[in-house]
Amino acid sequence: MEQTFTLHQKIKQFSIILVPILVTQLGLFAMNFFDTIMSGQYSTADLAGVAIGSSLWMPVFTGLSGILLSVTPIVAQLMGGKKENQVQHTVIQGIYVALFMALIILILGLFVVEPILAFMNIEDEVRRVAGLYLLALSAGIFPLFVYNVLRSFIDALGFTRVTMYVTLMSLPINVLFNYLLIFGKLGLPALGGVGAGVASAITYWLIAAISIYIVQTKRPFNLYRIFNKAVPFDFSKWKEILLIGIPIGFSIFFETSIFSAVTLFMSAYSTEVVAAHQAALNFSSFLYMIPLSISMALTIVVGFEAGAKRFRDARTYSYLGLTVAVTIAAGAGILTYLFRDQVASIYVTDQQVIGLTAQFLFFAVLFQLSDAVQAPVQGILRGYKDVNITLIMTMISYWVIGLPSGYLLANYTDFSYFGYWIGLIAGLTAGAITLTIRMTIIQKKKMKIEGGTKL
């Protein structure tokens, strides 16, 4: 990261930060993408089982790993403020927090997963696949959370290309183990959707090991001596990480969990509907990696400029990122609508499920534009370390507006299960509007501070 003075320099720096993050996010999501596709090729029941398992896992993972995203703005502002000597301590305490949270997840999982699955109105085979998929996935929780801290550290320094290389190295291995374990190749048992969970756990250990090696041995990361000495617990640093991270994590949780809640409500319908819903949701989530990556890049550049008290430059980056996000979302939405039947056929071979998936994709197109605004704006606000109001806005938008309206439309109108997707659109749109208003207020306050400083 370095200071920029012209719009051209900002576009160049933003691109250098963004492109590797985008490739990394697409690569990480591709693991879930291939889990879904390859499980669907094995059987519809395995696709539905992985769908249910993922729907329980993803909000927990994204919400708690979102807490660890606080390491990014903290380190970015330390770098912008020329306080590099505090970086090592922050990263180590972040790892301690990550290990503690992973342990809590494992303990809770032992008690809550089985009752939740038993409560759901799903076929026995779907329930079996979902439970074993989650059990297999749990073997990779510790390394996955440690990797998230190290990635936040690496990205905050501006070296987003490094995490891109790590992901690209691990993705083929994930696909290979998926193939071997789902379909039972080279003498291995055919585990179906459960094999996808085993393959993901193996991959999580791999990316954590590679990241530790890079941080410990490669410049400039080894200059910070992250693992060179034993560091005691510092609960005051835990407090800083959690005060910033918990609102971030819960904001992400409220967003991702609404999709999971919809999937759970979908379990009241047929296995074909669940499979079609999951296929469409998986593809739209794949496209969501674009605004999410822009959001993560904006946290870095806005945090760097805010740490240096250059709030005018931070605002310029903000609108640059939003423009890119909306433009890409519009193009992706048009292509998704035109080729929705072809997209559906990627996931399944059952013609009934293909037809249902294509219908769900129509609604997915509509909320892509809202995603293109609300995700980057959340990244901008994190860069300013403004996270508490964002948490409240997100909760209201998704859980007070989005899910209840979806439930009413699904159960009391002719929209049926499509009503849940209309509710998702309403919640995302409300979030985009309220968060944009909050961003504008914060930026005006910061601009006044900068103007007063110059005077």
Coordinates of C-alpha atoms in Angstrom, one line a residue:
M1 CA 0.0 0.0 0.0
E2 CA 1.2 3.5 -0.8
Q3 CA -0.3 7.0 -1.0
T4 CA -1.9 8.0 -4.3
F5 CA -2.5 11.4 -5.7
T6 CA -4.5 11.1 -8.9
L7 CA -7.6 9.1 -10.0
H8 CA -5.5 7.1 -12.4
Q9 CA -3.2 6.1 -9.5
K10 CA -6.1 5.2 -7.4
I11 CA -7.7 3.0 -10.1
K12 CA -4.3 1.2 -10.6
Q13 CA -3.8 0.6 -6.8
F14 CA -7.4 -0.5 -6.3
S15 CA -7.1 -2.9 -9.2
I16 CA -3.9 -4.3 -7.8
I17 CA -5.6 -4.9 -4.5
L18 CA -9.0 -6.1 -5.9
V19 CA -8.1 -8.6 -8.7
P20 CA -6.2 -11.1 -6.5
I21 CA -8.9 -10.8 -3.8
L22 CA -11.5 -11.6 -6.4
V23 CA -9.6 -14.6 -7.7
T24 CA -9.1 -15.8 -4.1
Q25 CA -12.8 -15.5 -3.2
L26 CA -13.9 -17.2 -6.4
G27 CA -11.4 -19.9 -5.7
L28 CA -12.5 -20.4 -2.1
F29 CA -16.2 -20.4 -3.2
A30 CA -15.3 -22.8 -6.0
M31 CA -14.7 -25.4 -3.4
N32 CA -18.4 -25.2 -2.3
F33 CA -19.4 -24.7 -6.0
F34 CA -17.7 -28.0 -6.9
D35 CA -19.1 -29.7 -3.8
T36 CA -22.6 -28.8 -4.9
I37 CA -22.1 -29.7 -8.6
M38 CA -20.3 -33.0 -8.1
S39 CA -22.8 -34.0 -5.3
G40 CA -25.6 -33.3 -7.7
Q41 CA -24.1 -35.5 -10.3
Y42 CA -24.0 -38.3 -7.8
S43 CA -27.6 -38.1 -6.8
T44 CA -30.4 -35.5 -6.1
A45 CA -30.5 -36.7 -2.4
D46 CA -26.8 -36.0 -2.0
L47 CA -27.2 -32.5 -3.6
A48 CA -30.1 -31.8 -1.2
G49 CA -28.0 -33.2 1.8
V50 CA -25.0 -31.0 0.9
A51 CA -27.4 -28.1 0.5
I52 CA -28.8 -28.5 4.0
G53 CA -25.4 -29.1 5.5
S54 CA -24.0 -26.0 3.8
S55 CA -26.9 -23.9 4.8
L56 CA -26.2 -24.8 8.5
W57 CA -22.5 -24.3 8.2
M58 CA -22.1 -21.2 6.0
P59 CA -23.8 -18.6 8.3
V60 CA -21.8 -19.9 11.3
F61 CA -18.5 -19.9 9.4
T62 CA -19.0 -16.6 7.6
G63 CA -20.3 -14.9 10.7
L64 CA -17.5 -16.1 13.0
S65 CA -14.8 -15.7 10.4
G66 CA -16.2 -12.2 9.9
I67 CA -15.2 -11.4 13.4
L68 CA -11.6 -12.2 12.3
L69 CA -11.9 -9.7 9.4
S70 CA -11.4 -7.0 12.1
V71 CA -7.7 -7.8 11.7
T72 CA -7.7 -6.3 8.3
P73 CA -8.8 -2.7 9.2
I74 CA -6.8 -2.8 12.4
V75 CA -3.6 -3.7 10.6
A76 CA -4.4 -1.4 7.7
Q77 CA -4.8 1.5 10.0
L78 CA -1.6 0.6 11.9
M79 CA 0.2 0.6 8.6
G80 CA -1.3 3.9 7.5
G81 CA -0.4 5.4 10.9
K82 CA 3.2 4.1 10.7
K83 CA 2.8 1.8 13.7
E84 CA 4.2 -1.3 12.2
N85 CA 5.7 -2.5 15.5
Q86 CA 2.2 -3.3 16.8
V87 CA 1.3 -5.6 13.9
Q88 CA 2.8 -8.8 15.2
H89 CA 1.0 -8.6 18.5
T90 CA -2.3 -8.0 16.7
V91 CA -1.9 -11.0 14.4
I92 CA -1.0 -13.4 17.2
Q93 CA -3.9 -12.3 19.4
G94 CA -6.2 -12.7 16.3
I95 CA -5.0 -16.3 16.0
Y96 CA -5.8 -17.0 19.7
V97 CA -9.3 -15.6 19.1
A98 CA -9.6 -17.8 16.0
L99 CA -8.6 -21.0 17.9
F100 CA -11.0 -20.2 20.8
M101 CA -13.9 -19.6 18.4
A102 CA -13.2 -22.8 16.5
L103 CA -13.3 -24.8 19.8
I104 CA -16.6 -23.2 20.7
I105 CA -18.1 -24.2 17.3
L106 CA -17.0 -27.8 17.7
I107 CA -18.5 -28.1 21.2
L108 CA -21.8 -26.5 20.2
G109 CA -22.0 -28.6 17.0
L110 CA -21.9 -31.8 19.1
F111 CA -25.2 -30.7 20.8
V112 CA -27.2 -28.8 18.2
V113 CA -26.7 -30.3 14.8
E114 CA -28.5 -33.6 15.3
P115 CA -31.6 -32.0 16.9
I116 CA -31.8 -29.4 14.1
L117 CA -31.7 -32.1 11.4
A118 CA -34.2 -34.2 13.3
F119 CA -36.6 -31.2 13.4
M120 CA -36.5 -30.7 9.7
N121 CA -39.0 -32.3 7.4
I122 CA -36.5 -34.0 5.0
E123 CA -36.0 -37.5 3.7
D124 CA -33.9 -39.8 5.9
E125 CA -31.1 -40.1 3.3
V126 CA -30.9 -36.3 2.9
R127 CA -30.6 -36.0 6.7
R128 CA -27.9 -38.7 6.8
V129 CA -25.8 -36.9 4.1
A130 CA -26.2 -33.5 5.8
G131 CA -25.1 -34.8 9.2
L132 CA -22.1 -36.7 7.9
Y133 CA -21.1 -33.8 5.6
L134 CA -20.9 -31.5 8.6
L135 CA -19.0 -34.0 10.7
A136 CA -16.4 -34.4 8.0
L137 CA -16.2 -30.6 7.5
S138 CA -15.6 -30.0 11.2
A139 CA -12.2 -31.7 11.0
G140 CA -10.9 -28.6 9.1
I141 CA -12.4 -25.8 11.4
F142 CA -9.2 -25.0 13.3
P143 CA -6.9 -24.5 10.3
L144 CA -9.6 -22.7 8.4
F145 CA -10.0 -20.0 11.1
V146 CA -6.2 -19.6 11.5
Y147 CA -5.9 -19.2 7.7
N148 CA -8.5 -16.4 7.9
V149 CA -6.4 -14.4 10.4
L150 CA -3.2 -14.9 8.3
R151 CA -5.1 -13.9 5.2
S152 CA -6.4 -10.7 6.8
F153 CA -2.8 -9.9 7.8
I154 CA -1.4 -10.5 4.3
D155 CA -4.2 -8.6 2.6
A156 CA -3.9 -5.6 5.0
L157 CA -0.3 -5.2 3.8
G158 CA -1.6 -5.0 0.3
F159 CA -0.2 -8.3 -0.9
T160 CA -3.5 -9.8 -1.9
R161 CA -1.8 -11.6 -4.8
V162 CA -0.2 -14.0 -2.2
T163 CA -3.5 -15.3 -0.9
M164 CA -4.6 -15.7 -4.5
Y165 CA -1.7 -18.0 -5.3
V166 CA -2.4 -20.0 -2.1
T167 CA -6.0 -20.5 -3.2
L168 CA -5.2 -21.4 -6.8
M169 CA -2.7 -24.0 -5.5
S170 CA -5.3 -25.6 -3.3
L171 CA -8.3 -25.6 -5.6
P172 CA -7.2 -28.4 -7.9
I173 CA -6.4 -30.6 -4.9
N174 CA -9.9 -29.9 -3.5
V175 CA -11.5 -30.9 -6.9
L176 CA -9.3 -34.0 -7.1
F177 CA -10.3 -35.2 -3.6
N178 CA -13.9 -34.4 -4.4
Y179 CA -13.7 -36.7 -7.4
L180 CA -12.0 -39.5 -5.6
L181 CA -14.2 -39.4 -2.5
I182 CA -17.6 -38.6 -3.9
F183 CA -17.5 -41.2 -6.7
G184 CA -15.1 -43.7 -5.1
K185 CA -12.1 -43.8 -7.4
L186 CA -8.6 -45.4 -7.0
G187 CA -10.1 -47.9 -4.6
L188 CA -11.5 -45.3 -2.2
P189 CA -15.1 -45.7 -1.0
A190 CA -17.9 -43.8 -2.8
L191 CA -19.0 -41.4 -0.1
G192 CA -21.3 -39.2 -2.2
G193 CA -21.9 -35.8 -0.7
V194 CA -20.1 -36.8 2.5
G195 CA -16.9 -37.1 0.4
A196 CA -17.2 -33.4 -0.4
G197 CA -16.9 -32.5 3.3
V198 CA -13.8 -34.7 3.7
A199 CA -12.2 -33.1 0.7
S200 CA -12.9 -29.6 2.0
A201 CA -11.4 -30.4 5.4
I202 CA -8.2 -31.7 3.7
T203 CA -8.0 -28.5 1.7
Y204 CA -8.4 -26.3 4.8
W205 CA -5.4 -27.9 6.4
L206 CA -3.4 -27.4 3.2
I207 CA -4.1 -23.7 2.8
A208 CA -3.3 -23.0 6.5
A209 CA 0.0 -24.9 6.3
I210 CA 1.0 -23.0 3.2
S211 CA 0.0 -19.6 4.7
I212 CA 2.1 -20.3 7.9
Y213 CA 5.1 -21.2 5.7
I214 CA 4.8 -18.0 3.7
V215 CA 4.3 -15.7 6.7
Q216 CA 7.3 -17.3 8.5
T217 CA 9.8 -17.4 5.6
K218 CA 8.9 -14.9 2.8
R219 CA 9.4 -11.1 2.7
P220 CA 8.0 -8.8 3.7
F221 CA 5.9 -10.9 6.0
N222 CA 8.8 -12.5 7.9
L223 CA 10.0 -9.0 8.9
Y224 CA 7.1 -8.9 11.3
R225 CA 8.3 -12.1 13.0
I226 CA 4.8 -13.3 13.6
F227 CA 5.8 -16.7 15.0
N228 CA 9.3 -16.0 16.3
K229 CA 8.4 -15.8 20.0
A230 CA 5.8 -16.9 22.4
V231 CA 3.2 -14.3 23.1
P232 CA 0.9 -14.4 26.1
F233 CA -2.8 -13.8 25.9
D234 CA -3.6 -10.1 25.8
F235 CA -7.3 -9.8 26.6
S236 CA -7.2 -6.0 26.0
K237 CA -6.3 -6.8 22.3
W238 CA -8.9 -9.5 22.2
K239 CA -11.4 -6.8 23.3
E240 CA -10.3 -4.5 20.4
I241 CA -10.6 -7.3 17.9
L242 CA -14.0 -8.4 19.2
L243 CA -15.4 -4.9 19.6
I244 CA -14.7 -4.3 15.9
G245 CA -15.1 -7.9 14.8
I246 CA -18.4 -8.9 16.5
P247 CA -20.5 -6.3 14.7
I248 CA -18.8 -7.2 11.4
G249 CA -19.4 -10.9 12.1
F250 CA -23.0 -10.5 13.1
S251 CA -23.7 -8.2 10.1
I252 CA -22.4 -11.0 7.8
F253 CA -24.2 -13.6 9.9
F254 CA -27.6 -11.8 9.5
E255 CA -27.1 -11.6 5.8
T256 CA -25.9 -15.2 5.2
S257 CA -28.2 -16.8 7.7
I258 CA -31.3 -15.4 6.0
F259 CA -30.4 -17.5 3.0
S260 CA -29.9 -20.5 5.2
A261 CA -33.2 -19.9 6.9
V262 CA -34.9 -19.8 3.6
T263 CA -33.3 -23.1 2.7
L264 CA -34.5 -24.6 5.9
F265 CA -38.0 -23.3 5.2
M266 CA -37.7 -24.9 1.7
S267 CA -37.3 -28.3 3.4
A268 CA -41.1 -28.3 3.7
Y269 CA -41.3 -28.7 -0.1
S270 CA -40.1 -31.6 -2.3
T271 CA -36.5 -32.8 -2.6
E272 CA -36.6 -31.4 -6.2
V273 CA -37.5 -27.9 -5.0
V274 CA -34.8 -28.0 -2.4
A275 CA -32.2 -29.1 -5.0
A276 CA -33.4 -26.4 -7.5
H277 CA -33.3 -23.7 -4.8
Q278 CA -29.8 -24.7 -3.7
A279 CA -28.5 -24.8 -7.3
A280 CA -29.8 -21.3 -8.0
L281 CA -28.6 -20.0 -4.7
N282 CA -25.2 -21.6 -5.2
F283 CA -24.8 -19.9 -8.6
S284 CA -26.0 -16.5 -7.3
S285 CA -23.6 -16.8 -4.4
F286 CA -20.8 -17.5 -6.8
L287 CA -21.6 -14.2 -8.5
Y288 CA -21.8 -12.5 -5.1
M289 CA -18.1 -13.1 -4.7
I290 CA -17.6 -10.1 -7.0
P291 CA -19.2 -7.4 -4.8
L292 CA -17.8 -9.2 -1.7
S293 CA -14.3 -9.0 -3.1
I294 CA -14.8 -5.3 -3.9
S295 CA -16.0 -4.9 -0.3
M296 CA -12.8 -6.5 1.1
A297 CA -10.6 -4.4 -1.2
L298 CA -12.4 -1.2 -0.1
T299 CA -11.9 -2.1 3.6
I300 CA -8.1 -2.2 2.9
V301 CA -7.8 1.0 0.8
V302 CA -10.3 3.0 2.9
G303 CA -8.7 1.8 6.1
F304 CA -5.3 2.8 4.9
E305 CA -6.4 6.3 3.9
A306 CA -8.5 6.7 7.1
G307 CA -5.5 5.7 9.2
A308 CA -3.5 8.4 7.6
K309 CA -6.4 11.0 8.0
R310 CA -6.7 11.4 4.2
F311 CA -10.5 11.2 4.3
R312 CA -11.0 12.8 0.8
D313 CA -8.9 10.0 -0.7
A314 CA -10.9 7.5 1.2
R315 CA -14.2 8.9 -0.2
T316 CA -12.8 8.7 -3.8
Y317 CA -11.9 5.1 -3.3
S318 CA -15.4 4.5 -2.0
Y319 CA -17.2 5.7 -5.1
L320 CA -14.7 4.1 -7.4
G321 CA -15.5 0.7 -5.8
L322 CA -19.2 1.2 -5.9
T323 CA -19.1 2.2 -9.6
V324 CA -17.2 -1.0 -10.5
A325 CA -19.5 -3.2 -8.4
V326 CA -22.8 -1.9 -9.9
T327 CA -21.4 -2.0 -13.5
I328 CA -20.3 -5.6 -13.2
A329 CA -23.5 -6.7 -11.4
A330 CA -25.6 -5.2 -14.3
G331 CA -23.6 -7.2 -16.9
A332 CA -23.7 -10.4 -14.9
G333 CA -27.4 -10.1 -14.3
I334 CA -28.2 -9.8 -18.0
L335 CA -26.0 -12.8 -18.8
T336 CA -27.6 -14.9 -16.1
Y337 CA -31.1 -14.1 -17.3
L338 CA -30.3 -14.9 -20.9
F339 CA -28.5 -18.2 -20.1
R340 CA -30.4 -19.3 -17.1
D341 CA -31.4 -22.7 -18.6
Q342 CA -27.8 -23.5 -19.5
V343 CA -26.7 -22.5 -16.0
A344 CA -29.3 -24.8 -14.4
S345 CA -28.1 -27.7 -16.5
I346 CA -24.6 -27.4 -15.0
Y347 CA -25.9 -28.5 -11.7
V348 CA -28.3 -31.3 -12.4
T349 CA -29.5 -33.6 -15.2
D350 CA -33.1 -34.0 -13.9
Q351 CA -35.3 -31.9 -16.3
Q352 CA -37.8 -31.0 -13.7
V353 CA -35.1 -29.6 -11.4
I354 CA -33.5 -27.8 -14.3
G355 CA -36.8 -26.0 -15.0
L356 CA -37.3 -25.0 -11.4
T357 CA -33.7 -23.8 -11.1
A358 CA -34.1 -21.6 -14.2
Q359 CA -37.1 -20.0 -12.5
F360 CA -35.2 -19.3 -9.3
L361 CA -32.4 -17.8 -11.3
F362 CA -34.8 -15.1 -12.6
F363 CA -35.3 -13.9 -9.0
A364 CA -31.6 -14.2 -8.3
V365 CA -30.9 -11.6 -11.0
L366 CA -33.1 -9.1 -9.3
F367 CA -31.1 -9.1 -6.0
Q368 CA -27.7 -8.9 -7.6
L369 CA -28.0 -5.1 -8.0
S370 CA -28.8 -4.7 -4.3
D371 CA -25.9 -6.9 -3.4
A372 CA -23.7 -4.7 -5.6
V373 CA -24.4 -1.7 -3.4
Q374 CA -24.8 -3.1 0.1
A375 CA -21.7 -5.3 0.1
P376 CA -19.2 -2.6 -1.0
V377 CA -20.8 -0.1 1.4
Q378 CA -20.3 -2.5 4.3
G379 CA -16.6 -2.8 3.3
I380 CA -16.3 1.0 3.2
L381 CA -17.8 1.4 6.7
R382 CA -15.4 -1.3 8.0
G383 CA -12.5 0.7 6.7
Y384 CA -13.7 3.6 8.8
K385 CA -14.2 1.1 11.7
D386 CA -17.9 2.1 11.8
V387 CA -19.5 -1.2 12.5
N388 CA -22.2 -0.9 15.2
I389 CA -24.9 1.0 13.3
T390 CA -24.2 -1.3 10.4
L391 CA -25.0 -4.3 12.5
I392 CA -28.4 -2.8 13.5
M393 CA -29.3 -1.8 9.9
T394 CA -28.4 -5.3 8.6
M395 CA -30.4 -7.1 11.3
I396 CA -33.5 -5.0 10.5
S397 CA -33.2 -5.2 6.8
Y398 CA -32.8 -9.0 6.6
W399 CA -34.7 -10.3 9.7
V400 CA -37.4 -7.7 10.2
I401 CA -38.1 -6.9 6.5
G402 CA -36.7 -9.7 4.4
L403 CA -37.5 -13.0 6.0
P404 CA -41.0 -12.1 7.4
S405 CA -42.1 -10.7 4.1
G406 CA -40.8 -13.8 2.3
Y407 CA -42.6 -16.1 4.7
L408 CA -45.9 -14.2 4.3
L409 CA -45.6 -14.3 0.5
A410 CA -44.7 -18.0 0.4
N411 CA -47.4 -19.1 2.7
Y412 CA -50.3 -16.7 2.1
T413 CA -50.0 -15.9 -1.6
D414 CA -49.8 -17.8 -4.9
F415 CA -46.0 -17.1 -5.1
S416 CA -45.5 -20.3 -3.0
Y417 CA -41.7 -21.0 -2.5
F418 CA -40.8 -18.2 -4.9
G419 CA -42.2 -15.8 -2.2
Y420 CA -39.1 -16.4 -0.1
W421 CA -36.9 -15.1 -2.9
I422 CA -39.0 -12.0 -3.3
G423 CA -38.5 -11.5 0.5
L424 CA -34.7 -11.8 0.0
I425 CA -34.9 -9.0 -2.7
A426 CA -36.8 -6.8 -0.3
G427 CA -34.3 -7.3 2.5
L428 CA -31.3 -6.7 0.4
T429 CA -32.7 -3.6 -1.1
A430 CA -33.6 -2.2 2.3
G431 CA -30.0 -2.9 3.4
A432 CA -28.5 -1.2 0.4
I433 CA -30.5 2.0 0.9
T434 CA -29.9 2.3 4.7
L435 CA -26.2 1.5 4.5
T436 CA -25.7 4.0 1.8
I437 CA -27.3 6.7 3.9
R438 CA -25.0 5.7 6.8
M439 CA -21.9 5.8 4.6
T440 CA -22.8 9.3 3.3
I441 CA -23.2 10.6 6.9
I442 CA -19.9 9.1 8.0
Q443 CA -18.0 10.6 5.0
K444 CA -19.5 14.1 5.6
K445 CA -18.3 13.9 9.2
K446 CA -14.8 12.8 8.2
M447 CA -14.5 15.4 5.5
K448 CA -15.3 18.1 8.1
I449 CA -12.5 16.7 10.3
E450 CA -10.0 16.8 7.4
G451 CA -11.1 20.3 6.5
G452 CA -10.6 21.5 10.0
T453 CA -7.2 19.8 10.2
K454 CA -6.1 21.6 7.1
L455 CA -7.3 24.9 8.4

